[in-house]
mmCIF file with all atom_site columns, C-alpha atoms in Angstrom:
data_model
loop_
_atom_site.group_PDB
_atom_site.id
_atom_site.type_symbol
_atom_site.label_atom_id
_atom_site.label_alt_id
_atom_site.label_comp_id
_atom_site.label_asym_id
_atom_site.label_entity_id
_atom_site.label_seq_id
_atom_site.pdbx_PDB_ins_code
_atom_site.Cartn_x
_atom_site.Cartn_y
_atom_site.Cartn_z
_atom_site.occupancy
_atom_site.B_iso_or_equiv
_atom_site.pdbx_formal_charge
_atom_site.auth_seq_id
_atom_site.auth_comp_id
_atom_site.auth_asym_id
_atom_site.auth_atom_id
_atom_site.pdbx_PDB_model_num
ATOM 1   C CA . UNK C 1 1   ? 8.485   92.581  71.534  1.00 0.00 ? 1   UNK C CA 1
ATOM 2   C CA . UNK C 1 2   ? 10.881  90.998  69.058  1.00 0.00 ? 2   UNK C CA 1
ATOM 3   C CA . UNK C 1 3   ? 8.062   90.760  66.492  1.00 0.00 ? 3   UNK C CA 1
ATOM 4   C CA . UNK C 1 4   ? 8.285   94.544  66.163  1.00 0.00 ? 4   UNK C CA 1
ATOM 5   C CA . UNK C 1 5   ? 11.528  94.018  64.215  1.00 0.00 ? 5   UNK C CA 1
ATOM 6   C CA . UNK C 1 6   ? 9.700   92.064  61.502  1.00 0.00 ? 6   UNK C CA 1
ATOM 7   C CA . UNK C 1 7   ? 8.606   95.392  60.010  1.00 0.00 ? 7   UNK C CA 1
ATOM 8   C CA . UNK C 1 8   ? 11.460  97.829  60.645  1.00 0.00 ? 8   UNK C CA 1
ATOM 9   C CA . UNK C 1 9   ? 9.700   100.637 58.785  1.00 0.00 ? 9   UNK C CA 1
ATOM 10  C CA . UNK C 1 10  ? 6.627   100.307 60.988  1.00 0.00 ? 10  UNK C CA 1
ATOM 11  C CA . UNK C 1 11  ? 8.840   100.227 64.100  1.00 0.00 ? 11  UNK C CA 1
ATOM 12  C CA . UNK C 1 12  ? 10.716  103.371 63.065  1.00 0.00 ? 12  UNK C CA 1
ATOM 13  C CA . UNK C 1 13  ? 7.408   105.218 62.520  1.00 0.00 ? 13  UNK C CA 1
ATOM 14  C CA . UNK C 1 14  ? 6.249   104.219 66.011  1.00 0.00 ? 14  UNK C CA 1
ATOM 15  C CA . UNK C 1 15  ? 9.537   105.388 67.559  1.00 0.00 ? 15  UNK C CA 1
ATOM 16  C CA . UNK C 1 16  ? 9.484   108.742 65.732  1.00 0.00 ? 16  UNK C CA 1
ATOM 17  C CA . UNK C 1 17  ? 5.859   109.361 66.685  1.00 0.00 ? 17  UNK C CA 1
ATOM 18  C CA . UNK C 1 18  ? 6.536   108.414 70.310  1.00 0.00 ? 18  UNK C CA 1
ATOM 19  C CA . UNK C 1 19  ? 9.296   111.029 70.576  1.00 0.00 ? 19  UNK C CA 1
ATOM 20  C CA . UNK C 1 20  ? 6.937   113.904 69.682  1.00 0.00 ? 20  UNK C CA 1
ATOM 21  C CA . UNK C 1 21  ? 4.711   115.165 72.551  1.00 0.00 ? 21  UNK C CA 1
ATOM 22  C CA . UNK C 1 22  ? 0.947   115.004 71.885  1.00 0.00 ? 22  UNK C CA 1
ATOM 23  C CA . UNK C 1 23  ? 1.602   113.173 68.598  1.00 0.00 ? 23  UNK C CA 1
ATOM 24  C CA . UNK C 1 24  ? 2.656   110.208 70.723  1.00 0.00 ? 24  UNK C CA 1
ATOM 25  C CA . UNK C 1 25  ? -1.050  109.668 71.473  1.00 0.00 ? 25  UNK C CA 1
ATOM 26  C CA . UNK C 1 26  ? -1.075  107.879 68.108  1.00 0.00 ? 26  UNK C CA 1
ATOM 27  C CA . UNK C 1 27  ? 1.278   105.240 69.522  1.00 0.00 ? 27  UNK C CA 1
ATOM 28  C CA . UNK C 1 28  ? -0.985  104.726 72.522  1.00 0.00 ? 28  UNK C CA 1
ATOM 29  C CA . UNK C 1 29  ? -3.927  104.333 70.170  1.00 0.00 ? 29  UNK C CA 1
ATOM 30  C CA . UNK C 1 30  ? -1.955  101.882 68.039  1.00 0.00 ? 30  UNK C CA 1
ATOM 31  C CA . UNK C 1 31  ? -1.300  99.564  70.981  1.00 0.00 ? 31  UNK C CA 1
ATOM 32  C CA . UNK C 1 32  ? -4.903  99.981  72.157  1.00 0.00 ? 32  UNK C CA 1
ATOM 33  C CA . UNK C 1 33  ? -5.938  98.584  68.768  1.00 0.00 ? 33  UNK C CA 1
ATOM 34  C CA . UNK C 1 34  ? -3.540  95.686  69.316  1.00 0.00 ? 34  UNK C CA 1
ATOM 35  C CA . UNK C 1 35  ? -5.418  94.892  72.534  1.00 0.00 ? 35  UNK C CA 1
ATOM 36  C CA . UNK C 1 36  ? -8.794  95.186  70.778  1.00 0.00 ? 36  UNK C CA 1
ATOM 37  C CA . UNK C 1 37  ? -8.011  92.484  68.217  1.00 0.00 ? 37  UNK C CA 1
ATOM 38  C CA . UNK C 1 38  ? -5.457  90.575  70.337  1.00 0.00 ? 38  UNK C CA 1
ATOM 39  C CA . UNK C 1 39  ? -3.049  90.743  67.406  1.00 0.00 ? 39  UNK C CA 1
ATOM 40  C CA . UNK C 1 40  ? -0.230  88.195  67.371  1.00 0.00 ? 40  UNK C CA 1
ATOM 41  C CA . UNK C 1 41  ? 1.711   90.205  64.807  1.00 0.00 ? 41  UNK C CA 1
ATOM 42  C CA . UNK C 1 42  ? 2.147   94.002  65.060  1.00 0.00 ? 42  UNK C CA 1
ATOM 43  C CA . UNK C 1 43  ? -0.265  95.444  62.469  1.00 0.00 ? 43  UNK C CA 1
ATOM 44  C CA . UNK C 1 44  ? 0.768   98.018  59.898  1.00 0.00 ? 44  UNK C CA 1
ATOM 45  C CA . UNK C 1 45  ? 0.158   101.471 61.331  1.00 0.00 ? 45  UNK C CA 1
ATOM 46  C CA . UNK C 1 46  ? -2.613  103.365 59.537  1.00 0.00 ? 46  UNK C CA 1
ATOM 47  C CA . UNK C 1 47  ? -5.651  105.556 60.291  1.00 0.00 ? 47  UNK C CA 1
ATOM 48  C CA . UNK C 1 48  ? -3.529  108.049 62.206  1.00 0.00 ? 48  UNK C CA 1
ATOM 49  C CA . UNK C 1 49  ? -6.517  110.227 63.109  1.00 0.00 ? 49  UNK C CA 1
ATOM 50  C CA . UNK C 1 50  ? -8.440  107.290 64.573  1.00 0.00 ? 50  UNK C CA 1
ATOM 51  C CA . UNK C 1 51  ? -5.385  106.127 66.504  1.00 0.00 ? 51  UNK C CA 1
ATOM 52  C CA . UNK C 1 52  ? -4.874  109.643 67.896  1.00 0.00 ? 52  UNK C CA 1
ATOM 53  C CA . UNK C 1 53  ? -8.461  109.680 69.207  1.00 0.00 ? 53  UNK C CA 1
ATOM 54  C CA . UNK C 1 54  ? -7.951  106.233 70.764  1.00 0.00 ? 54  UNK C CA 1
ATOM 55  C CA . UNK C 1 55  ? -4.801  107.424 72.499  1.00 0.00 ? 55  UNK C CA 1
ATOM 56  C CA . UNK C 1 56  ? -6.448  110.658 73.633  1.00 0.00 ? 56  UNK C CA 1
ATOM 57  C CA . UNK C 1 57  ? -9.263  108.668 75.258  1.00 0.00 ? 57  UNK C CA 1
ATOM 58  C CA . UNK C 1 58  ? -6.697  106.605 77.186  1.00 0.00 ? 58  UNK C CA 1
ATOM 59  C CA . UNK C 1 59  ? -4.942  109.771 78.367  1.00 0.00 ? 59  UNK C CA 1
ATOM 60  C CA . UNK C 1 60  ? -8.243  111.326 79.471  1.00 0.00 ? 60  UNK C CA 1
ATOM 61  C CA . UNK C 1 61  ? -9.208  108.159 81.355  1.00 0.00 ? 61  UNK C CA 1
ATOM 62  C CA . UNK C 1 62  ? -5.789  108.051 83.039  1.00 0.00 ? 62  UNK C CA 1
ATOM 63  C CA . UNK C 1 63  ? -6.051  111.708 84.091  1.00 0.00 ? 63  UNK C CA 1
ATOM 64  C CA . UNK C 1 64  ? -9.506  111.080 85.574  1.00 0.00 ? 64  UNK C CA 1
ATOM 65  C CA . UNK C 1 65  ? -8.084  108.208 87.607  1.00 0.00 ? 65  UNK C CA 1
ATOM 66  C CA . UNK C 1 66  ? -5.052  110.186 88.737  1.00 0.00 ? 66  UNK C CA 1
ATOM 67  C CA . UNK C 1 67  ? -6.625  113.569 89.487  1.00 0.00 ? 67  UNK C CA 1
ATOM 68  C CA . UNK C 1 68  ? -6.708  113.095 93.285  1.00 0.00 ? 68  UNK C CA 1
ATOM 69  C CA . UNK C 1 69  ? -3.117  111.729 93.547  1.00 0.00 ? 69  UNK C CA 1
ATOM 70  C CA . UNK C 1 70  ? -1.929  114.564 91.271  1.00 0.00 ? 70  UNK C CA 1
ATOM 71  C CA . UNK C 1 71  ? -3.568  117.166 93.512  1.00 0.00 ? 71  UNK C CA 1
ATOM 72  C CA . UNK C 1 72  ? -2.000  115.582 96.600  1.00 0.00 ? 72  UNK C CA 1
ATOM 73  C CA . UNK C 1 73  ? 1.424   115.595 94.911  1.00 0.00 ? 73  UNK C CA 1
ATOM 74  C CA . UNK C 1 74  ? 1.037   119.248 93.960  1.00 0.00 ? 74  UNK C CA 1
ATOM 75  C CA . UNK C 1 75  ? 0.010   120.220 97.488  1.00 0.00 ? 75  UNK C CA 1
ATOM 76  C CA . UNK C 1 76  ? 2.763   118.125 99.081  1.00 0.00 ? 76  UNK C CA 1
ATOM 77  C CA . UNK C 1 77  ? 5.379   119.453 96.653  1.00 0.00 ? 77  UNK C CA 1
ATOM 78  C CA . UNK C 1 78  ? 4.231   123.032 97.236  1.00 0.00 ? 78  UNK C CA 1
ATOM 79  C CA . UNK C 1 79  ? 4.401   122.632 101.003 1.00 0.00 ? 79  UNK C CA 1
ATOM 80  C CA . UNK C 1 80  ? 7.883   121.096 100.734 1.00 0.00 ? 80  UNK C CA 1
ATOM 81  C CA . UNK C 1 81  ? 9.035   123.996 98.544  1.00 0.00 ? 81  UNK C CA 1
ATOM 82  C CA . UNK C 1 82  ? 7.784   126.704 100.886 1.00 0.00 ? 82  UNK C CA 1
ATOM 83  C CA . UNK C 1 83  ? 9.103   124.792 103.901 1.00 0.00 ? 83  UNK C CA 1
ATOM 84  C CA . UNK C 1 84  ? 12.559  125.109 102.396 1.00 0.00 ? 84  UNK C CA 1
ATOM 85  C CA . UNK C 1 85  ? 12.146  128.878 102.303 1.00 0.00 ? 85  UNK C CA 1
ATOM 86  C CA . UNK C 1 86  ? 11.308  129.154 106.007 1.00 0.00 ? 86  UNK C CA 1
ATOM 87  C CA . UNK C 1 87  ? 13.377  128.734 109.087 1.00 0.00 ? 87  UNK C CA 1
ATOM 88  C CA . UNK C 1 88  ? 15.192  125.356 109.265 1.00 0.00 ? 88  UNK C CA 1
ATOM 89  C CA . UNK C 1 89  ? 13.494  124.153 112.484 1.00 0.00 ? 89  UNK C CA 1
ATOM 90  C CA . UNK C 1 90  ? 10.028  125.172 111.304 1.00 0.00 ? 90  UNK C CA 1
ATOM 91  C CA . UNK C 1 91  ? 10.572  123.587 107.895 1.00 0.00 ? 91  UNK C CA 1
ATOM 92  C CA . UNK C 1 92  ? 12.199  120.354 109.037 1.00 0.00 ? 92  UNK C CA 1
ATOM 93  C CA . UNK C 1 93  ? 10.140  119.403 112.070 1.00 0.00 ? 93  UNK C CA 1
ATOM 94  C CA . UNK C 1 94  ? 6.653   120.714 111.339 1.00 0.00 ? 94  UNK C CA 1
ATOM 95  C CA . UNK C 1 95  ? 5.971   121.266 107.655 1.00 0.00 ? 95  UNK C CA 1
ATOM 96  C CA . UNK C 1 96  ? 8.313   118.716 106.056 1.00 0.00 ? 96  UNK C CA 1
ATOM 97  C CA . UNK C 1 97  ? 6.577   115.683 107.670 1.00 0.00 ? 97  UNK C CA 1
ATOM 98  C CA . UNK C 1 98  ? 3.226   116.970 106.380 1.00 0.00 ? 98  UNK C CA 1
ATOM 99  C CA . UNK C 1 99  ? 4.635   117.274 102.870 1.00 0.00 ? 99  UNK C CA 1
ATOM 100 C CA . UNK C 1 100 ? 6.183   113.794 103.076 1.00 0.00 ? 100 UNK C CA 1
ATOM 101 C CA . UNK C 1 101 ? 2.875   112.326 104.271 1.00 0.00 ? 101 UNK C CA 1
ATOM 102 C CA . UNK C 1 102 ? 0.910   113.909 101.409 1.00 0.00 ? 102 UNK C CA 1
ATOM 103 C CA . UNK C 1 103 ? 3.415   112.748 98.788  1.00 0.00 ? 103 UNK C CA 1
ATOM 104 C CA . UNK C 1 104 ? 3.526   109.206 100.217 1.00 0.00 ? 104 UNK C CA 1
ATOM 105 C CA . UNK C 1 105 ? -0.290  109.139 100.374 1.00 0.00 ? 105 UNK C CA 1
ATOM 106 C CA . UNK C 1 106 ? -0.468  110.240 96.729  1.00 0.00 ? 106 UNK C CA 1
ATOM 107 C CA . UNK C 1 107 ? 1.879   107.446 95.598  1.00 0.00 ? 107 UNK C CA 1
ATOM 108 C CA . UNK C 1 108 ? 0.011   104.774 97.573  1.00 0.00 ? 108 UNK C CA 1
ATOM 109 C CA . UNK C 1 109 ? -3.366  106.034 96.339  1.00 0.00 ? 109 UNK C CA 1
ATOM 110 C CA . UNK C 1 110 ? -2.116  106.054 92.762  1.00 0.00 ? 110 UNK C CA 1
ATOM 111 C CA . UNK C 1 111 ? -0.983  102.416 93.020  1.00 0.00 ? 111 UNK C CA 1
ATOM 112 C CA . UNK C 1 112 ? -4.326  101.368 94.536  1.00 0.00 ? 112 UNK C CA 1
ATOM 113 C CA . UNK C 1 113 ? -6.242  103.170 91.780  1.00 0.00 ? 113 UNK C CA 1
ATOM 114 C CA . UNK C 1 114 ? -4.015  101.672 89.088  1.00 0.00 ? 114 UNK C CA 1
ATOM 115 C CA . UNK C 1 115 ? -4.594  98.202  90.560  1.00 0.00 ? 115 UNK C CA 1
ATOM 116 C CA . UNK C 1 116 ? -8.293  98.482  89.651  1.00 0.00 ? 116 UNK C CA 1
ATOM 117 C CA . UNK C 1 117 ? -7.862  100.816 86.680  1.00 0.00 ? 117 UNK C CA 1
ATOM 118 C CA . UNK C 1 118 ? -5.649  98.413  84.726  1.00 0.00 ? 118 UNK C CA 1
ATOM 119 C CA . UNK C 1 119 ? -8.363  95.779  84.115  1.00 0.00 ? 119 UNK C CA 1
ATOM 120 C CA . UNK C 1 120 ? -10.931 98.530  83.484  1.00 0.00 ? 120 UNK C CA 1
ATOM 121 C CA . UNK C 1 121 ? -8.691  100.107 80.839  1.00 0.00 ? 121 UNK C CA 1
ATOM 122 C CA . UNK C 1 122 ? -8.076  96.659  79.377  1.00 0.00 ? 122 UNK C CA 1
ATOM 123 C CA . UNK C 1 123 ? -11.827 96.069  79.079  1.00 0.00 ? 123 UNK C CA 1
ATOM 124 C CA . UNK C 1 124 ? -12.261 99.436  77.383  1.00 0.00 ? 124 UNK C CA 1
ATOM 125 C CA . UNK C 1 125 ? -9.479  98.734  74.890  1.00 0.00 ? 125 UNK C CA 1
ATOM 126 C CA . UNK C 1 126 ? -10.915 95.298  74.098  1.00 0.00 ? 126 UNK C CA 1
ATOM 127 C CA . UNK C 1 127 ? -14.542 96.372  73.695  1.00 0.00 ? 127 UNK C CA 1
ATOM 128 C CA . UNK C 1 128 ? -14.181 99.985  72.553  1.00 0.00 ? 128 UNK C CA 1
ATOM 129 C CA . UNK C 1 129 ? -16.833 100.943 75.124  1.00 0.00 ? 129 UNK C CA 1
ATOM 130 C CA . UNK C 1 130 ? -15.515 103.957 77.080  1.00 0.00 ? 130 UNK C CA 1
ATOM 131 C CA . UNK C 1 131 ? -17.981 103.307 79.924  1.00 0.00 ? 131 UNK C CA 1
ATOM 132 C CA . UNK C 1 132 ? -15.891 100.229 80.812  1.00 0.00 ? 132 UNK C CA 1
ATOM 133 C CA . UNK C 1 133 ? -13.307 102.679 82.185  1.00 0.00 ? 133 UNK C CA 1
ATOM 134 C CA . UNK C 1 134 ? -15.600 103.147 85.186  1.00 0.00 ? 134 UNK C CA 1
ATOM 135 C CA . UNK C 1 135 ? -16.947 99.563  85.375  1.00 0.00 ? 135 UNK C CA 1
ATOM 136 C CA . UNK C 1 136 ? -15.047 98.689  88.558  1.00 0.00 ? 136 UNK C CA 1
ATOM 137 C CA . UNK C 1 137 ? -17.458 95.863  89.385  1.00 0.00 ? 137 UNK C CA 1
ATOM 138 C CA . UNK C 1 138 ? -16.619 94.163  86.094  1.00 0.00 ? 138 UNK C CA 1
ATOM 139 C CA . UNK C 1 139 ? -12.952 94.912  86.666  1.00 0.00 ? 139 UNK C CA 1
ATOM 140 C CA . UNK C 1 140 ? -13.098 93.124  90.029  1.00 0.00 ? 140 UNK C CA 1
ATOM 141 C CA . UNK C 1 141 ? -14.903 90.196  88.380  1.00 0.00 ? 141 UNK C CA 1
ATOM 142 C CA . UNK C 1 142 ? -12.116 90.000  85.803  1.00 0.00 ? 142 UNK C CA 1
ATOM 143 C CA . UNK C 1 143 ? -9.511  89.969  88.580  1.00 0.00 ? 143 UNK C CA 1
ATOM 144 C CA . UNK C 1 144 ? -11.375 87.165  90.373  1.00 0.00 ? 144 UNK C CA 1
ATOM 145 C CA . UNK C 1 145 ? -11.605 85.083  87.209  1.00 0.00 ? 145 UNK C CA 1
ATOM 146 C CA . UNK C 1 146 ? -7.888  85.530  86.632  1.00 0.00 ? 146 UNK C CA 1
ATOM 147 C CA . UNK C 1 147 ? -7.164  84.797  90.295  1.00 0.00 ? 147 UNK C CA 1
ATOM 148 C CA . UNK C 1 148 ? -6.363  87.483  92.861  1.00 0.00 ? 148 UNK C CA 1
ATOM 149 C CA . UNK C 1 149 ? -2.885  86.113  93.631  1.00 0.00 ? 149 UNK C CA 1
ATOM 150 C CA . UNK C 1 150 ? -2.132  85.718  89.915  1.00 0.00 ? 150 UNK C CA 1
ATOM 151 C CA . UNK C 1 151 ? -3.264  89.287  89.274  1.00 0.00 ? 151 UNK C CA 1
ATOM 152 C CA . UNK C 1 152 ? -1.156  90.699  92.122  1.00 0.00 ? 152 UNK C CA 1
ATOM 153 C CA . UNK C 1 153 ? 1.878   88.914  90.673  1.00 0.00 ? 153 UNK C CA 1
ATOM 154 C CA . UNK C 1 154 ? 0.950   90.099  87.169  1.00 0.00 ? 154 UNK C CA 1
ATOM 155 C CA . UNK C 1 155 ? 0.566   93.698  88.397  1.00 0.00 ? 155 UNK C CA 1
ATOM 156 C CA . UNK C 1 156 ? 3.904   93.674  90.247  1.00 0.00 ? 156 UNK C CA 1
ATOM 157 C CA . UNK C 1 157 ? 5.774   92.168  87.288  1.00 0.00 ? 157 UNK C CA 1
ATOM 158 C CA . UNK C 1 158 ? 4.370   94.769  84.903  1.00 0.00 ? 158 UNK C CA 1
ATOM 159 C CA . UNK C 1 159 ? 5.255   97.589  87.319  1.00 0.00 ? 159 UNK C CA 1
ATOM 160 C CA . UNK C 1 160 ? 8.815   96.312  87.814  1.00 0.00 ? 160 UNK C CA 1
ATOM 161 C CA . UNK C 1 161 ? 9.328   95.686  84.091  1.00 0.00 ? 161 UNK C CA 1
ATOM 162 C CA . UNK C 1 162 ? 8.203   99.200  83.135  1.00 0.00 ? 162 UNK C CA 1
ATOM 163 C CA . UNK C 1 163 ? 10.233  100.808 85.935  1.00 0.00 ? 163 UNK C CA 1
ATOM 164 C CA . UNK C 1 164 ? 13.385  99.020  84.748  1.00 0.00 ? 164 UNK C CA 1
ATOM 165 C CA . UNK C 1 165 ? 12.660  99.786  81.080  1.00 0.00 ? 165 UNK C CA 1
ATOM 166 C CA . UNK C 1 166 ? 12.175  103.502 81.667  1.00 0.00 ? 166 UNK C CA 1
ATOM 167 C CA . UNK C 1 167 ? 15.164  103.658 84.037  1.00 0.00 ? 167 UNK C CA 1
ATOM 168 C CA . UNK C 1 168 ? 17.377  102.202 81.314  1.00 0.00 ? 168 UNK C CA 1
ATOM 169 C CA . UNK C 1 169 ? 15.818  104.510 78.736  1.00 0.00 ? 169 UNK C CA 1
ATOM 170 C CA . UNK C 1 170 ? 16.471  107.550 80.933  1.00 0.00 ? 170 UNK C CA 1
ATOM 171 C CA . UNK C 1 171 ? 20.219  107.002 80.481  1.00 0.00 ? 171 UNK C CA 1
ATOM 172 C CA . UNK C 1 172 ? 19.678  108.786 77.169  1.00 0.00 ? 172 UNK C CA 1
ATOM 173 C CA . UNK C 1 173 ? 17.748  111.900 78.263  1.00 0.00 ? 173 UNK C CA 1
ATOM 174 C CA . UNK C 1 174 ? 14.201  112.186 76.871  1.00 0.00 ? 174 UNK C CA 1
ATOM 175 C CA . UNK C 1 175 ? 14.769  110.333 73.583  1.00 0.00 ? 175 UNK C CA 1
ATOM 176 C CA . UNK C 1 176 ? 15.977  107.129 75.264  1.00 0.00 ? 176 UNK C CA 1
ATOM 177 C CA . UNK C 1 177 ? 12.860  106.594 77.330  1.00 0.00 ? 177 UNK C CA 1
ATOM 178 C CA . UNK C 1 178 ? 10.662  107.394 74.316  1.00 0.00 ? 178 UNK C CA 1
ATOM 179 C CA . UNK C 1 179 ? 12.463  104.823 72.155  1.00 0.00 ? 179 UNK C CA 1
ATOM 180 C CA . UNK C 1 180 ? 12.464  102.117 74.799  1.00 0.00 ? 180 UNK C CA 1
ATOM 181 C CA . UNK C 1 181 ? 8.893   103.128 75.641  1.00 0.00 ? 181 UNK C CA 1
ATOM 182 C CA . UNK C 1 182 ? 7.681   101.625 72.360  1.00 0.00 ? 182 UNK C CA 1
ATOM 183 C CA . UNK C 1 183 ? 9.041   98.215  73.348  1.00 0.00 ? 183 UNK C CA 1
ATOM 184 C CA . UNK C 1 184 ? 7.745   98.587  76.908  1.00 0.00 ? 184 UNK C CA 1
ATOM 185 C CA . UNK C 1 185 ? 4.265   99.395  75.578  1.00 0.00 ? 185 UNK C CA 1
ATOM 186 C CA . UNK C 1 186 ? 4.402   96.456  73.161  1.00 0.00 ? 186 UNK C CA 1
ATOM 187 C CA . UNK C 1 187 ? 5.081   94.080  76.062  1.00 0.00 ? 187 UNK C CA 1
ATOM 188 C CA . UNK C 1 188 ? 2.645   95.747  78.488  1.00 0.00 ? 188 UNK C CA 1
ATOM 189 C CA . UNK C 1 189 ? -0.307  96.041  76.119  1.00 0.00 ? 189 UNK C CA 1
ATOM 190 C CA . UNK C 1 190 ? 0.129   92.468  74.859  1.00 0.00 ? 190 UNK C CA 1
ATOM 191 C CA . UNK C 1 191 ? 0.188   91.252  78.471  1.00 0.00 ? 191 UNK C CA 1
ATOM 192 C CA . UNK C 1 192 ? -3.012  93.239  79.159  1.00 0.00 ? 192 UNK C CA 1
ATOM 193 C CA . UNK C 1 193 ? -4.586  91.703  76.051  1.00 0.00 ? 193 UNK C CA 1
ATOM 194 C CA . UNK C 1 194 ? -3.858  88.173  77.287  1.00 0.00 ? 194 UNK C CA 1
ATOM 195 C CA . UNK C 1 195 ? -5.188  89.103  80.739  1.00 0.00 ? 195 UNK C CA 1
ATOM 196 C CA . UNK C 1 196 ? -8.458  90.490  79.345  1.00 0.00 ? 196 UNK C CA 1
ATOM 197 C CA . UNK C 1 197 ? -8.967  87.306  77.298  1.00 0.00 ? 197 UNK C CA 1
ATOM 198 C CA . UNK C 1 198 ? -10.108 85.635  80.530  1.00 0.00 ? 198 UNK C CA 1
ATOM 199 C CA . UNK C 1 199 ? -13.429 87.514  80.369  1.00 0.00 ? 199 UNK C CA 1
ATOM 200 C CA . UNK C 1 200 ? -13.516 89.172  76.962  1.00 0.00 ? 200 UNK C CA 1
ATOM 201 C CA . UNK C 1 201 ? -12.038 86.943  74.234  1.00 0.00 ? 201 UNK C CA 1
ATOM 202 C CA . UNK C 1 202 ? -11.178 88.872  71.102  1.00 0.00 ? 202 UNK C CA 1
ATOM 203 C CA . UNK C 1 203 ? -13.689 88.522  68.293  1.00 0.00 ? 203 UNK C CA 1
ATOM 204 C CA . UNK C 1 204 ? -12.382 86.642  65.250  1.00 0.00 ? 204 UNK C CA 1
ATOM 205 C CA . UNK C 1 205 ? -11.578 88.849  62.244  1.00 0.00 ? 205 UNK C CA 1
ATOM 206 C CA . UNK C 1 206 ? -14.302 89.058  59.605  1.00 0.00 ? 206 UNK C CA 1
ATOM 207 C CA . UNK C 1 207 ? -13.942 86.576  56.727  1.00 0.00 ? 207 UNK C CA 1
ATOM 208 C CA . UNK C 1 208 ? -12.483 87.922  53.503  1.00 0.00 ? 208 UNK C CA 1
ATOM 209 C CA . UNK C 1 209 ? -15.049 88.935  50.896  1.00 0.00 ? 209 UNK C CA 1
ATOM 210 C CA . UNK C 1 210 ? -15.998 86.188  48.497  1.00 0.00 ? 210 UNK C CA 1
ATOM 211 C CA . UNK C 1 211 ? -14.849 86.676  44.969  1.00 0.00 ? 211 UNK C CA 1
ATOM 212 C CA . UNK C 1 212 ? -17.777 87.046  42.606  1.00 0.00 ? 212 UNK C CA 1
ATOM 213 C CA . UNK C 1 213 ? -17.801 84.850  39.552  1.00 0.00 ? 213 UNK C CA 1
#
């Protein structure tokens, strides 16, 4: 993360872009490119249109993964809301437990999906092949190569790190989490890049063109 400070201008562009809704897809695409080449140094941001498309693909993939948990959360939240409008006994003892169950089920399901989605997204970012988003067999093979216990620990550490980062960022409403989000993404995406190296090593950069005499 500290390497981001080597190019302050580049860092400021990433922060500004990450504060603007929809435009922040460019930042997602930027870090996806970092995973693709396994960059040691943060590259200069360029090709904004291409980065936006990369980020949009990640958002679409994430929404596909999360559609069932989102529906469960909406149903559970709706039931909880209407339960609060009814009689206290009816709301507390009958409907409220149903709402709590649906919300808890949504959270658990989301974590289970993310457990398998993370390596699949990593494979997509490394290869550029969107079909890898749904290659759960390959994702499981990647987890096995890395080691199931190691991956569980890796997954928990990433989850805790991002939760703490965004909790600290939320102390400054909206803008704080967006600013700290750039550093959280830098750490998370680099960790994913190192994880994916187990099965998909990054291709070496092409050699520079030979000068003609």
